[in-house]
XYZ file of C-alpha atoms in Angstrom:
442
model
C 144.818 36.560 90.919
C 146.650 39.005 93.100
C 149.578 40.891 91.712
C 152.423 39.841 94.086
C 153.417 42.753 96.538
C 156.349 44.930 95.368
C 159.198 44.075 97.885
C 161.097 47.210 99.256
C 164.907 46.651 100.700
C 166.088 49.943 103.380
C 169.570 50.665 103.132
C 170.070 53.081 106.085
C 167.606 53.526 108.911
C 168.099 56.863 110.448
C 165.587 59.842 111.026
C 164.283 59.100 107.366
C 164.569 55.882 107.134
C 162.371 55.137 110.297
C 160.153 57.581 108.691
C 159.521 55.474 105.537
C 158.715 52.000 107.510
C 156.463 53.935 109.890
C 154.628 55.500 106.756
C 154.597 52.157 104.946
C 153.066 50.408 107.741
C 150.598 53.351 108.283
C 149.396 53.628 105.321
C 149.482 50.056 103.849
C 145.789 49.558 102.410
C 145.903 53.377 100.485
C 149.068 52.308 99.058
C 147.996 49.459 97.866
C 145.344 50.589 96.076
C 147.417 53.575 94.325
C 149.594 51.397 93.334
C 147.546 48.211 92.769
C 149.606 46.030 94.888
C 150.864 45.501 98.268
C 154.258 47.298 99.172
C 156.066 45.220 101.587
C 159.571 45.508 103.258
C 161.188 42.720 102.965
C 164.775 43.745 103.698
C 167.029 46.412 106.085
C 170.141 47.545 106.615
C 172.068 49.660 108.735
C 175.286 50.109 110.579
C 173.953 49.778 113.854
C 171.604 46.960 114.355
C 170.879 47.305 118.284
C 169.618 51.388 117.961
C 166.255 52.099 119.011
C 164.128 52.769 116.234
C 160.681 52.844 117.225
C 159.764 49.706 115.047
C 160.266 45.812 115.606
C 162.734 45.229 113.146
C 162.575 41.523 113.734
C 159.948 41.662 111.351
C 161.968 42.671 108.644
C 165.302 40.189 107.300
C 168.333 42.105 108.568
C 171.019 42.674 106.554
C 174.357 43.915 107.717
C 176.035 44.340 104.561
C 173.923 46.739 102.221
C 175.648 45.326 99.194
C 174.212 41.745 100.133
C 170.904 43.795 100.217
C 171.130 45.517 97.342
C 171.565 42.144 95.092
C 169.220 40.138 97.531
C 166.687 38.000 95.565
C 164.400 39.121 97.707
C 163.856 42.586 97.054
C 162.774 44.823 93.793
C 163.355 48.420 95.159
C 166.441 48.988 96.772
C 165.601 52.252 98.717
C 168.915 54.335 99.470
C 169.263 56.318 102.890
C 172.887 55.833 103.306
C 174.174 59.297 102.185
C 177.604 60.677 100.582
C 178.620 61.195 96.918
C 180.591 57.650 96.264
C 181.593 54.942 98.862
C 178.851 52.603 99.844
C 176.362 54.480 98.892
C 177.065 54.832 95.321
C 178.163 51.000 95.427
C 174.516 49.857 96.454
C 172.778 51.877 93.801
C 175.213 50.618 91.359
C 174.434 47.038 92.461
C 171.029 46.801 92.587
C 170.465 48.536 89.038
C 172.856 45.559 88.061
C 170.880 42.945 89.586
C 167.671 44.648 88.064
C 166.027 46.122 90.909
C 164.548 49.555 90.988
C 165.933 52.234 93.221
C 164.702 55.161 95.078
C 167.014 57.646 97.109
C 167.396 60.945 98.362
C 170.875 61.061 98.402
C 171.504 65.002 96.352
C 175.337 64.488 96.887
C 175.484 61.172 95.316
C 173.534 62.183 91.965
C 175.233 65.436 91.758
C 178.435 63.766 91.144
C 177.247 60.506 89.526
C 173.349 61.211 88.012
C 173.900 61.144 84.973
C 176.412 58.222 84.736
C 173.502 56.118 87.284
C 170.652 57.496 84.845
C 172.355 55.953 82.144
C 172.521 52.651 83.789
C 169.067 52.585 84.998
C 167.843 53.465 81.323
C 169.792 50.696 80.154
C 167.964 48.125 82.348
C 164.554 49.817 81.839
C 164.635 50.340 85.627
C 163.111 53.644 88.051
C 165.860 55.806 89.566
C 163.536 57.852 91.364
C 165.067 60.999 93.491
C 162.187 63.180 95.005
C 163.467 63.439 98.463
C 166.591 64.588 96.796
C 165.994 68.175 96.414
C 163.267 70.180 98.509
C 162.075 67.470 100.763
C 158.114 66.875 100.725
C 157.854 69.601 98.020
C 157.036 67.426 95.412
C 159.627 70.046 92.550
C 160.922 67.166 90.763
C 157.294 65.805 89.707
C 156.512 69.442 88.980
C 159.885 69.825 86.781
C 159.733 66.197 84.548
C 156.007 66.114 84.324
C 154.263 68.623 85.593
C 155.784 71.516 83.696
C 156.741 69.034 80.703
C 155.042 71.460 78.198
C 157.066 74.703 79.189
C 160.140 75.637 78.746
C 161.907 77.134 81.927
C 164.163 80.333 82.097
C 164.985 80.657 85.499
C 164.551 78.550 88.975
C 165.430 79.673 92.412
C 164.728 78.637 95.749
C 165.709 78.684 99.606
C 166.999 74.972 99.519
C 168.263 74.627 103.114
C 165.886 74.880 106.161
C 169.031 75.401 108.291
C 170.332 78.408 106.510
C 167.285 79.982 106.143
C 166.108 79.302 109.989
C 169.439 81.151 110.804
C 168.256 84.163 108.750
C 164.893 83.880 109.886
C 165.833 84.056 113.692
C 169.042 86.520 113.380
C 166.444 88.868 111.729
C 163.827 88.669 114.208
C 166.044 88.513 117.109
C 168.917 91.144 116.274
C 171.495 87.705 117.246
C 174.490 86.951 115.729
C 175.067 84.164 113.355
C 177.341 82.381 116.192
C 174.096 82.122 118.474
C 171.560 81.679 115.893
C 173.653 78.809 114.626
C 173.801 77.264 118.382
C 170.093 77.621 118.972
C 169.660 75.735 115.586
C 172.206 72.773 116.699
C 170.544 72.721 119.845
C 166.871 72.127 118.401
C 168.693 69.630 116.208
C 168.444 71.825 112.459
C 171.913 71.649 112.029
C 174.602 69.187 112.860
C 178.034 69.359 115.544
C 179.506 70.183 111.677
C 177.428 72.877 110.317
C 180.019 73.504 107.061
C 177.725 71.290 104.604
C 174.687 73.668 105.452
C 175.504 76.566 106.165
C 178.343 77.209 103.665
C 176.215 76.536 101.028
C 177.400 72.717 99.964
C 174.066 71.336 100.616
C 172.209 73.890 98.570
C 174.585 73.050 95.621
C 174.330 69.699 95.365
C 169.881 70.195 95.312
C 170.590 72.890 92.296
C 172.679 70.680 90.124
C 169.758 68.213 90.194
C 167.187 70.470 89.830
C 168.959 72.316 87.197
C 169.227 69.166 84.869
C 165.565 68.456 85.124
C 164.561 72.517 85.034
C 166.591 73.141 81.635
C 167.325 69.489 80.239
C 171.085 69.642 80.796
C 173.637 67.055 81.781
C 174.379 67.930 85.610
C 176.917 69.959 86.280
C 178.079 70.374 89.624
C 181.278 72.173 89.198
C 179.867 74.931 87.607
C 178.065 75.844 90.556
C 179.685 79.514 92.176
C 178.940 78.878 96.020
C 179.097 81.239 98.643
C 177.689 80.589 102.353
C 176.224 82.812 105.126
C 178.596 82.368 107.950
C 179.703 86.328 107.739
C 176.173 87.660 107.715
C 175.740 90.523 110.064
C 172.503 91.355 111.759
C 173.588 94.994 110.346
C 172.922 93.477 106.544
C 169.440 92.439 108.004
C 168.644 95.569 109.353
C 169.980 97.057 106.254
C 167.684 94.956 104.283
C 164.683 95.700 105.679
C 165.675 99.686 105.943
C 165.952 99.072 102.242
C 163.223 96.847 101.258
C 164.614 93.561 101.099
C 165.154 90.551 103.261
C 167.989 88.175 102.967
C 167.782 84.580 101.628
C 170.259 82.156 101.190
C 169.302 81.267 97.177
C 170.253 78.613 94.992
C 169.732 80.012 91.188
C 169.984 79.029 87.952
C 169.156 80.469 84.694
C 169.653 81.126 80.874
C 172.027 83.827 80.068
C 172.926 86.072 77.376
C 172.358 85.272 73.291
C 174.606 82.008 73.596
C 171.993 80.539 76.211
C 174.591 79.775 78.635
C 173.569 78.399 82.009
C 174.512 80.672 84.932
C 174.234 78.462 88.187
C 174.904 80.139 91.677
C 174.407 79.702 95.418
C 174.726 82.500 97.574
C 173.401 85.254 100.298
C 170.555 87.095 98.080
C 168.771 90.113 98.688
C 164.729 89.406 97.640
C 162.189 92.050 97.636
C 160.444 91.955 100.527
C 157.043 91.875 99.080
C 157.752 88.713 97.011
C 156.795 85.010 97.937
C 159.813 83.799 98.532
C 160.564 86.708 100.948
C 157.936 85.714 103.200
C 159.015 82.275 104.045
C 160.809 82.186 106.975
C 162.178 79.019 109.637
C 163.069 75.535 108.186
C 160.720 75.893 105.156
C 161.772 75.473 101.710
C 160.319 77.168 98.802
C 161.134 76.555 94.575
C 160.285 79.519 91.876
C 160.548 78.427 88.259
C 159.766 80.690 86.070
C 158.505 79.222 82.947
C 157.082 80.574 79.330
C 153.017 78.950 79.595
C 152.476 79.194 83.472
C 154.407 82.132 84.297
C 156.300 81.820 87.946
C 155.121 79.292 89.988
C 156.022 79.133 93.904
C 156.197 75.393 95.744
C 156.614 75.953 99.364
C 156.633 73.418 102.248
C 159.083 71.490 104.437
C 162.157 70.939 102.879
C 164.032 69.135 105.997
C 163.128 66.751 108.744
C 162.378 62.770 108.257
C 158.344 62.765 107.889
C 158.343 65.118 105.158
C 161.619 63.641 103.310
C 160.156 59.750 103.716
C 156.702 61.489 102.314
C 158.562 61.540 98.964
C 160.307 58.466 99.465
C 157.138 56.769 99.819
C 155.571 58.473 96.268
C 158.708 57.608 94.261
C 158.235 53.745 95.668
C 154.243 53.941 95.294
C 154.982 54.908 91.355
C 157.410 52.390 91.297
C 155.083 49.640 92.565
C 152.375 50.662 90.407
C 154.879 50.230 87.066
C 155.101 54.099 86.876
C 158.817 54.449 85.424
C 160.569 57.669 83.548
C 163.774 58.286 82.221
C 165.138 59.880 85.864
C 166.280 63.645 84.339
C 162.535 63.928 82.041
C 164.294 63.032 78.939
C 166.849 59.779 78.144
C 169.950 60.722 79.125
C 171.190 60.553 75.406
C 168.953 63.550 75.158
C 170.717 65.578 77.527
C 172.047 68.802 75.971
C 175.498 69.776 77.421
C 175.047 73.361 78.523
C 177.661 76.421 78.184
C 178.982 77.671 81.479
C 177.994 81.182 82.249
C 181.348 82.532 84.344
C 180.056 84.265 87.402
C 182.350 87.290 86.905
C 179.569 87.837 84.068
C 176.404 87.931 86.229
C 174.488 90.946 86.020
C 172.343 92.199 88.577
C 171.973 94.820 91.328
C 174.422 94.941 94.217
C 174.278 95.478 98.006
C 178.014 96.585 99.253
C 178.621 97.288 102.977
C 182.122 99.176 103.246
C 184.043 99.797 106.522
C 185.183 102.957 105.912
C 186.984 105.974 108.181
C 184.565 108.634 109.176
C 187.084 111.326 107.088
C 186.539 113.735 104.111
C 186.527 112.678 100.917
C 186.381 108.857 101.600
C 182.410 108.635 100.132
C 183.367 110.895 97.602
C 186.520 108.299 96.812
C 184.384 105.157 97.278
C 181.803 106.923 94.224
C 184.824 107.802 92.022
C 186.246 104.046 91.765
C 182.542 102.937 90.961
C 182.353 105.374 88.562
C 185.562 104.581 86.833
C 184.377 101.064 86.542
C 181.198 102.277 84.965
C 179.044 101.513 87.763
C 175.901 103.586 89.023
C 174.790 104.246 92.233
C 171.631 103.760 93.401
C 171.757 105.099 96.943
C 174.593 105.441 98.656
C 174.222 105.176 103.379
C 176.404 105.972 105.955
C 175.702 104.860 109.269
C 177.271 106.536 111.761
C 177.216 104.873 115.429
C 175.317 107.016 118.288
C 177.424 108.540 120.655
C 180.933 108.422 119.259
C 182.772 111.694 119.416
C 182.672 114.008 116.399
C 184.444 117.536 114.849
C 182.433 119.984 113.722
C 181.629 118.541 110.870
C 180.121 115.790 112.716
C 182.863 112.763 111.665
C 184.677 110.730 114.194
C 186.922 109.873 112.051
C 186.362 105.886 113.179
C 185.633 102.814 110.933
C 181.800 103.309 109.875
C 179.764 101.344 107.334
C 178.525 102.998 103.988
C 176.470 100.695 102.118
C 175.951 101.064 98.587
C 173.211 99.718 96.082
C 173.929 99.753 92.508
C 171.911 99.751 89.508
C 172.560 96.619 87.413
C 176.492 95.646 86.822
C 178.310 92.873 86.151
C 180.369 90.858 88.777
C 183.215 91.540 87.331
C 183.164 95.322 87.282
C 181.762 95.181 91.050
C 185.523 93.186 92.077
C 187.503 95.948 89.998
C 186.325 99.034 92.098
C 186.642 97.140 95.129
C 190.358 96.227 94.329
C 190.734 99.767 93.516
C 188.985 101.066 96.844
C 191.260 98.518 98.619
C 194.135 99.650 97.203
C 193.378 103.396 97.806
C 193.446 102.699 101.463
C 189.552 104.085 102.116
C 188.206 100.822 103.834
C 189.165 98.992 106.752
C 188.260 95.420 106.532
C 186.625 93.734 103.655
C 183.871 94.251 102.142
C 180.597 92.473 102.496
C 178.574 91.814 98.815
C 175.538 90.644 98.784
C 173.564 90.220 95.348
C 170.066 91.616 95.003
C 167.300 88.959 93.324
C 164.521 91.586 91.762
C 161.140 89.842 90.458
């Protein structure tokens, strides 16, 4: 006898979910026989019933309450495309682990504020909550992280997480733009939305990392521990500054073990990366994952992180494991299992330091600017000033105008980096303030 087909339910049909029923119908008879059963989609929902989609959804029941869906006798896999951290979408996952159905989703705000609680649940029922399209898009990291790499253990993970951010970077640094047109040029080709905050302040990043971090170092999630810091006042100076100096600049999230009490230090923010490393050379609305791990070394996943095809690519996987009986305690180990981690305070990260001053072009004022790092037991790696062409100057050849000088310090700790720059503030050398930007060595 045939094994009856696994029947799939869509809860929100936008970009991605279009993508999955077109992939599902595509690829129907390879499916089957990964998974040793027909996958069929038996149910849909979405708020809009009379939108185009580029499928005959009269083939499909409609459903236009998600939560009738989501407990429908009808379905096994409730597949979740809604989006947001609580509200209907959290309601629909919660309901159809209740009324025993699997459930896939790519929804990173959702488990960042409710994973572990909806991990619990699913473990309870012996039920799949399966998240691959959460974090990355088609890069398959969270396979890599609970399977793959189950025989490592991982100190550090970073990655560009955010194909709008980092095709902002890519163009302003190519270009010479500001961040105000790159960011228009990336609304109008449809990479970010009429409300770029999520993206490009960093929110979106954030919410990727506290998943990833939970399956990277076995940790409950943590999503308020996360330090985040956007791009919005990156200068095409810092990217011409970063390539004078070696570097390019990335918007990162990291997160690694710190210090003898193994704290977790979890961050999102600007980052300086050698320009000769992997990560440095991706560029547009790629993604890319580093883990750095004890048996395989660092390891580099890069691919499309954004767009429907390559987001309902994991959607699919997670729902062809599903159908083929193929289920694992969501975070790699039961949630009981879960250790708890430490906090690592960002005003105790270590690491080099990019600072671009506006200073007055005066005597003394470099001089100044090296004394208050000093005092806070900072040192210097190289220390620029750029003066502009063709501004007047004394003999000395200073103007006596607001010019940067960009610093680069040997390692220091955040901490000591915000004391000289209160002091420099309060000394009255600089102008406006000051642009930090942390440097990510290999």
């Amino acid at each position: 006898m045939q094994p009856q087909p696994f029947r799939v339910g869509i809860a929100g049909l936008g970009t991605v979910g279009a993508a999955v029923l077109d992939i599902l119908a595509r690829r129907d008879n390879q499916l089957a026989d990964r998974a040793g059963r027909a996958i069929r989609v038996t149910g849909i929902s979405a708020r809009d019933r009379s939108r185009d989609r580029g499928h005959d959804l009269g083939r499909y029941r409609w459903y236009d309450d998600a939560l009738a869906l989501a407990a429908s006798g009808e379905v096994d896999c409730v597949v979740e495309l809604i989006g947001g951290e609580g509200g209907t979408a959290k309601a629909v996952v919660e309901t159809a682990l209740a009324q025993g159905k699997h459930v896939v989703t790519a929804n990173k705000a959702l488990l960042a504020r409710h994973g572990v609680d909806l991990a619990r649940r699913a473990e309870a029922a012996a039920l799949g909550l399966a998240f691959e399209a959460s974090a990355a898009g088609g890069i398959p990291v969270v396979k890599t992280l609970r399977e793959g790499l189950s025989g490592n253990t991982v100190s550090r993970l970073y990655g560009i997480l955010n194909g709008t951010c980092n095709y902002i970077l890519s163009r302003m640094e190519s270009e010479g733009c500001s961040f105000a047109d790159c960011l228009g040029a990336a609304q109008r080709l449809g990479y970010a939305e009429a409300d770029p905050t999520f993206d490009i302040e960093g929110y979106d990043t954030a919410h990727k990392l506290a998943v990833l971090t939970a399956l990277a170092f076995g940790v409950e999630i943590d999503s308020d521990a996360i330090y985040v810091e956007g791009i919005s006042k990156i200068t095409p100076l810092d990217l011409t500054m970063a390539a004078e100096l070696g570097f390019r600049i990335k918007l990162l999230g990291v997160a690694e073990r710190v210090g003898p009490d193994g704290g977790i230090e979890q961050r999102v923010h600007p980052t300086m990366v050698p320009r000769s490393s992997a990560i440095a050379q991706v560029m547009g609305v790629t993604n890319a994952v580093t883990i750095d791990a004890d048996a395989v070394g660092e390891l580099t996943l890069i691919g499309p992180g954004a767009g429907g095809r390559a987001t309902a690519s994991a959607v699919v996987a997670d729902i062809a494991d599903l159908a083929a009986g193929i289920v694992s305690p969501p975070f790699g180990r039961p949630v009981a299992r879960l250790e708890r981690a430490d906090r690592a305070p960002m005003q105790r990260h270590e690491g080099g330091y990019y600072i671009r001053l506006t200073v007055h072009d005066r005597p003394g004022v470099a001089a100044g600017v090296a004394t208050r790092m000093a005092g806070a037991n900072i040192s210097l790696e190289s220390i620029i000033q750029k003066r502009p062409a063709g501004a007047d100057r004394d003999k000395h050849g200073r103007s006596g105008e607001p010019v940067p000088l960009v610093l680069i310090t040997y390692a220091a700790t955040e901490a000591a980096i915000r004391e000289a720059l209160d002091a420099i503030a309060g000394d009255g050398l600089v102008s406006e303030p000051p642009q930090v930007i942390r440097i990510e060595r290999d």
